[in-house]
Short mmCIF file of C-alpha atoms in Angstrom, two decimals:
data_model
loop_
_atom_site.label_atom_id
_atom_site.label_comp_id
_atom_site.label_asym_id
_atom_site.label_seq_id
_atom_site.Cartn_x
_atom_site.Cartn_y
_atom_site.Cartn_z
CA UNK Q 27 28.44 -70.31 11.45
CA UNK Q 28 26.17 -70.51 8.40
CA UNK Q 29 23.03 -68.36 8.18
CA UNK Q 30 20.88 -71.34 7.16
CA UNK Q 31 20.91 -74.41 9.41
CA UNK Q 32 21.22 -77.95 8.12
CA UNK Q 33 22.05 -81.22 9.89
CA UNK Q 34 25.68 -82.19 9.22
CA UNK Q 35 24.88 -85.72 8.10
CA UNK Q 36 22.16 -88.06 6.91
CA UNK Q 37 22.24 -91.65 5.76
CA UNK Q 38 20.15 -94.44 4.37
CA UNK Q 39 20.30 -97.78 2.65
CA UNK Q 40 19.75 -98.15 -1.10
CA UNK Q 41 16.11 -97.65 -2.00
CA UNK Q 42 15.27 -95.76 1.20
CA UNK Q 43 13.94 -92.22 1.43
CA UNK Q 44 16.17 -89.59 3.03
CA UNK Q 45 15.06 -86.11 4.03
CA UNK Q 46 17.32 -83.12 4.71
CA UNK Q 47 16.04 -80.05 6.55
CA UNK Q 48 17.08 -76.43 6.15
CA UNK Q 49 16.05 -73.76 8.63
CA UNK Q 50 16.11 -70.04 7.88
CA UNK Q 51 14.57 -66.81 9.11
CA UNK Q 52 12.38 -63.97 7.90
CA UNK Q 53 15.02 -62.01 5.92
CA UNK Q 54 15.82 -65.03 3.75
CA UNK Q 55 12.95 -67.54 3.78
CA UNK Q 56 10.30 -64.92 4.45
CA UNK Q 57 9.89 -63.68 0.87
CA UNK Q 58 12.48 -65.64 -1.05
CA UNK Q 59 12.63 -69.07 -2.56
CA UNK Q 60 15.02 -71.83 -1.56
CA UNK Q 61 17.35 -73.69 -3.86
CA UNK Q 62 19.31 -76.87 -3.26
CA UNK Q 63 22.70 -77.92 -4.58
CA UNK Q 64 24.48 -81.25 -4.79
CA UNK Q 65 28.26 -81.26 -4.57
CA UNK Q 66 30.29 -84.32 -5.45
CA UNK Q 67 33.90 -84.47 -4.18
CA UNK Q 68 36.23 -82.14 -6.05
CA UNK Q 69 33.49 -80.58 -8.17
CA UNK Q 70 31.44 -77.39 -8.15
CA UNK Q 71 27.96 -77.40 -6.63
CA UNK Q 72 25.24 -78.39 -9.08
CA UNK Q 73 21.72 -76.93 -8.97
CA UNK Q 74 19.31 -79.65 -7.89
CA UNK Q 75 16.14 -77.75 -6.92
CA UNK Q 76 15.16 -74.15 -7.65
CA UNK Q 77 12.20 -71.99 -6.62
CA UNK Q 78 11.58 -74.31 -3.62
CA UNK Q 79 10.41 -77.33 -5.58
CA UNK Q 80 11.37 -77.17 -9.26
CA UNK Q 81 13.89 -79.51 -10.86
CA UNK Q 82 16.19 -78.36 -13.67
CA UNK Q 83 16.19 -80.45 -16.79
CA UNK Q 84 18.13 -83.68 -16.23
CA UNK Q 85 17.63 -83.92 -12.47
CA UNK Q 86 15.87 -87.21 -11.61
CA UNK Q 87 12.41 -86.96 -10.08
CA UNK Q 88 13.76 -88.89 -7.08
CA UNK Q 89 14.77 -85.47 -5.80
CA UNK Q 90 12.03 -83.21 -4.49
CA UNK Q 91 11.93 -80.01 -2.49
CA UNK Q 92 9.43 -78.16 -0.37
CA UNK Q 93 9.25 -75.03 1.77
CA UNK Q 94 6.90 -73.93 4.49
CA UNK Q 95 7.41 -70.73 6.44
CA UNK Q 96 11.03 -70.55 7.58
CA UNK Q 97 11.80 -74.22 6.92
CA UNK Q 98 12.59 -76.15 3.78
CA UNK Q 99 13.40 -79.74 3.03
CA UNK Q 100 14.97 -81.86 0.34
CA UNK Q 101 13.84 -85.45 -0.09
CA UNK Q 102 15.69 -88.16 -1.93
CA UNK Q 103 13.54 -91.19 -2.61
CA UNK Q 104 14.88 -94.50 -3.90
CA UNK Q 105 18.36 -93.66 -2.57
CA UNK Q 106 21.18 -94.76 -4.87
CA UNK Q 107 24.93 -95.11 -4.29
CA UNK Q 108 25.65 -92.25 -6.67
CA UNK Q 109 23.64 -89.93 -4.41
CA UNK Q 110 26.49 -89.88 -1.90
CA UNK Q 111 27.42 -86.20 -1.82
CA UNK Q 112 27.18 -82.98 0.13
CA UNK Q 113 23.89 -81.10 -0.18
CA UNK Q 114 23.44 -77.38 0.43
CA UNK Q 115 20.42 -75.11 0.70
CA UNK Q 116 20.57 -71.45 -0.31
CA UNK Q 117 18.38 -68.36 -0.43
CA UNK Q 118 18.67 -64.63 -1.05
CA UNK Q 119 18.77 -62.65 2.18
CA UNK Q 120 17.03 -59.26 2.03
CA UNK Q 121 18.79 -58.01 5.17
CA UNK Q 122 22.32 -58.96 4.12
CA UNK Q 123 21.58 -58.22 0.45
CA UNK Q 124 23.32 -61.37 -0.62
CA UNK Q 125 23.06 -65.11 -1.01
CA UNK Q 126 23.23 -67.20 2.17
CA UNK Q 127 23.91 -70.89 2.40
CA UNK Q 128 23.45 -73.78 4.76
CA UNK Q 129 26.47 -75.52 6.26
CA UNK Q 130 25.85 -78.60 4.14
CA UNK Q 131 24.60 -82.12 4.81
CA UNK Q 132 26.72 -85.12 3.87
CA UNK Q 133 24.57 -87.97 2.66
CA UNK Q 134 26.00 -91.47 3.07
CA UNK Q 135 24.55 -94.54 1.42
CA UNK Q 136 25.03 -97.44 3.82
CA UNK L 6 24.53 -74.09 -22.72
CA UNK L 7 26.15 -71.58 -20.37
CA UNK L 8 29.78 -72.22 -19.47
CA UNK L 9 31.94 -70.28 -17.05
CA UNK L 10 35.71 -70.65 -17.32
CA UNK L 11 37.81 -69.34 -14.46
CA UNK L 12 41.44 -68.27 -14.64
CA UNK L 13 43.96 -66.82 -12.22
CA UNK L 14 46.81 -67.77 -9.90
CA UNK L 15 46.43 -70.43 -7.27
CA UNK L 16 48.96 -68.94 -4.87
CA UNK L 17 48.93 -65.43 -3.43
CA UNK L 18 51.22 -63.96 -0.78
CA UNK L 19 49.77 -62.44 2.40
CA UNK L 20 48.89 -58.72 2.11
CA UNK L 21 48.80 -58.96 -1.71
CA UNK L 22 45.80 -58.91 -4.08
CA UNK L 23 43.92 -61.98 -5.24
CA UNK L 24 42.75 -61.62 -8.86
CA UNK L 25 40.50 -64.02 -10.76
CA UNK L 26 38.62 -63.80 -14.05
CA UNK L 27 35.51 -65.64 -15.22
CA UNK L 28 34.96 -65.93 -18.98
CA UNK L 29 31.34 -66.44 -20.05
CA UNK L 30 30.10 -68.45 -23.03
CA UNK L 31 26.48 -69.09 -23.92
CA UNK L 32 25.30 -65.86 -22.29
CA UNK L 33 26.31 -62.22 -22.01
CA UNK L 34 27.72 -60.35 -19.04
CA UNK L 35 25.40 -57.52 -20.18
CA UNK L 36 22.30 -59.73 -20.07
CA UNK L 37 19.23 -57.98 -18.66
CA UNK L 38 18.09 -61.14 -16.91
CA UNK L 39 21.27 -62.56 -15.36
CA UNK L 40 23.64 -61.65 -12.53
CA UNK L 41 27.25 -62.70 -12.15
CA UNK L 42 28.51 -63.81 -8.76
CA UNK L 43 31.66 -64.73 -6.91
CA UNK L 44 31.33 -67.34 -4.17
CA UNK L 45 34.03 -69.05 -2.15
CA UNK L 46 34.14 -72.26 -0.13
CA UNK L 47 36.43 -73.24 2.72
CA UNK L 48 36.19 -75.84 5.50
CA UNK L 49 36.04 -73.12 8.16
CA UNK L 50 33.55 -70.74 6.49
CA UNK L 51 31.54 -73.05 4.24
CA UNK L 52 29.98 -71.47 1.15
CA UNK L 53 30.26 -67.69 1.30
CA UNK L 54 28.81 -65.23 -1.21
CA UNK L 55 31.30 -62.48 -2.01
CA UNK L 56 29.46 -60.25 -4.44
CA UNK L 57 27.82 -59.81 -7.84
CA UNK L 58 27.46 -57.55 -10.83
CA UNK L 59 24.53 -57.22 -13.21
CA UNK L 60 23.17 -54.95 -15.91
CA UNK L 61 19.66 -53.49 -15.90
CA UNK L 62 19.98 -50.48 -18.22
CA UNK L 63 22.98 -49.57 -16.06
CA UNK L 64 25.55 -51.55 -14.08
CA UNK L 65 24.94 -52.61 -10.50
CA UNK L 66 27.51 -54.12 -8.17
CA UNK L 67 26.94 -55.51 -4.68
CA UNK L 68 29.32 -56.96 -2.12
CA UNK L 69 29.07 -59.30 0.83
CA UNK L 70 29.47 -57.76 4.27
CA UNK L 71 32.46 -59.90 5.24
CA UNK L 72 34.66 -58.63 2.40
CA UNK L 73 33.03 -55.30 1.50
CA UNK L 74 36.07 -53.18 2.36
CA UNK L 75 38.51 -55.29 0.31
CA UNK L 76 36.66 -56.49 -2.79
CA UNK L 77 36.16 -55.21 -6.33
CA UNK L 78 34.07 -56.94 -9.00
CA UNK L 79 34.19 -55.59 -12.54
CA UNK L 80 32.37 -56.57 -15.73
CA UNK L 81 34.31 -56.54 -19.00
CA UNK L 82 31.91 -56.31 -21.93
CA UNK L 83 34.67 -56.38 -24.57
CA UNK L 84 35.74 -59.86 -23.45
CA UNK L 85 32.38 -61.04 -22.07
CA UNK L 86 33.82 -61.77 -18.66
CA UNK L 87 33.91 -60.45 -15.13
CA UNK L 88 36.63 -60.30 -12.54
CA UNK L 89 37.28 -60.47 -8.82
CA UNK L 90 39.93 -58.59 -6.90
CA UNK L 91 40.38 -59.14 -3.17
CA UNK L 92 42.93 -56.90 -1.47
CA UNK L 93 45.09 -57.40 1.60
CA UNK L 94 44.60 -61.15 1.71
CA UNK L 95 45.44 -63.27 4.74
CA UNK L 96 45.61 -67.06 5.17
CA UNK L 97 41.90 -66.87 6.16
CA UNK L 98 41.15 -66.07 2.51
CA UNK L 99 42.44 -69.47 1.42
CA UNK L 100 39.49 -71.14 -0.28
CA UNK L 101 38.09 -72.53 -3.50
CA UNK L 102 36.69 -69.56 -5.40
CA UNK L 103 33.78 -69.99 -7.81
CA UNK L 104 32.13 -67.71 -10.30
CA UNK L 105 28.44 -68.41 -10.84
CA UNK L 106 25.42 -67.11 -12.74
CA UNK L 107 22.07 -66.15 -11.33
CA UNK L 108 19.64 -66.92 -14.14
CA UNK L 109 16.14 -65.89 -15.13
CA UNK L 110 14.53 -67.87 -12.32
CA UNK L 111 16.55 -65.86 -9.80
CA UNK L 112 18.55 -68.91 -8.77
CA UNK L 113 22.28 -69.60 -8.98
CA UNK L 114 22.19 -72.07 -11.84
CA UNK L 115 25.65 -72.30 -13.44
CA UNK L 116 29.02 -72.46 -11.72
CA UNK L 117 32.60 -72.20 -12.88
CA UNK L 118 34.99 -75.07 -12.28
CA UNK L 119 36.45 -73.49 -9.13
CA UNK L 120 39.95 -72.21 -8.38
CA UNK L 121 41.79 -73.20 -5.22
CA UNK L 122 43.58 -70.08 -4.02
CA UNK L 123 46.11 -70.53 -1.26
CA UNK L 124 47.37 -67.51 0.66
CA UNK L 125 50.87 -68.30 1.83
CA UNK L 126 54.34 -66.82 1.79
#
């Protein structure tokens, strides 16, 4: 049972917009920022969004993040076939004194 | 560009100690703005943070609650690396283990390549 809650799956057709939610609680989302990772099969997670809504260099602007209260979301606009992957949210938890993660959302491009 | 290179055995017997090392290039284990983490991933437990070490005028080490009684993380400044030891392993500890950096933004930004560790006799 992951500390952060994500839907297990999401899907869309090429060009569509897909949104993934991530639900937390006060110890993690209360004072701390959310980050998002993309994981392709057989590879390590890759940082996609940091500090709730910032993209590292090289991440396409099709990916965007937001956070409000104890909820966060990742949006993928203009969905492409190469976006098929598992996506995870993460945040520091002040109660557990450690990083906590969502259970992951598998995005399928139909 | 920061790179993390993991090394260590992929098979450990039950009750023995799992040992992995993460060699850092492009940054320093003694950096005053980074932290060095171990994270594992398994189908049953998902992504699980195990612990971290960092230097802020002195060394700090913190461990995740699920492994706190069995884990040791050590920095090695002479080799610019850090290590993980997990004692008394069981098949439940079978997972892909990653080392990862927390950077200046406070986010986990670089990951090692991952090491699949299987606990089996």
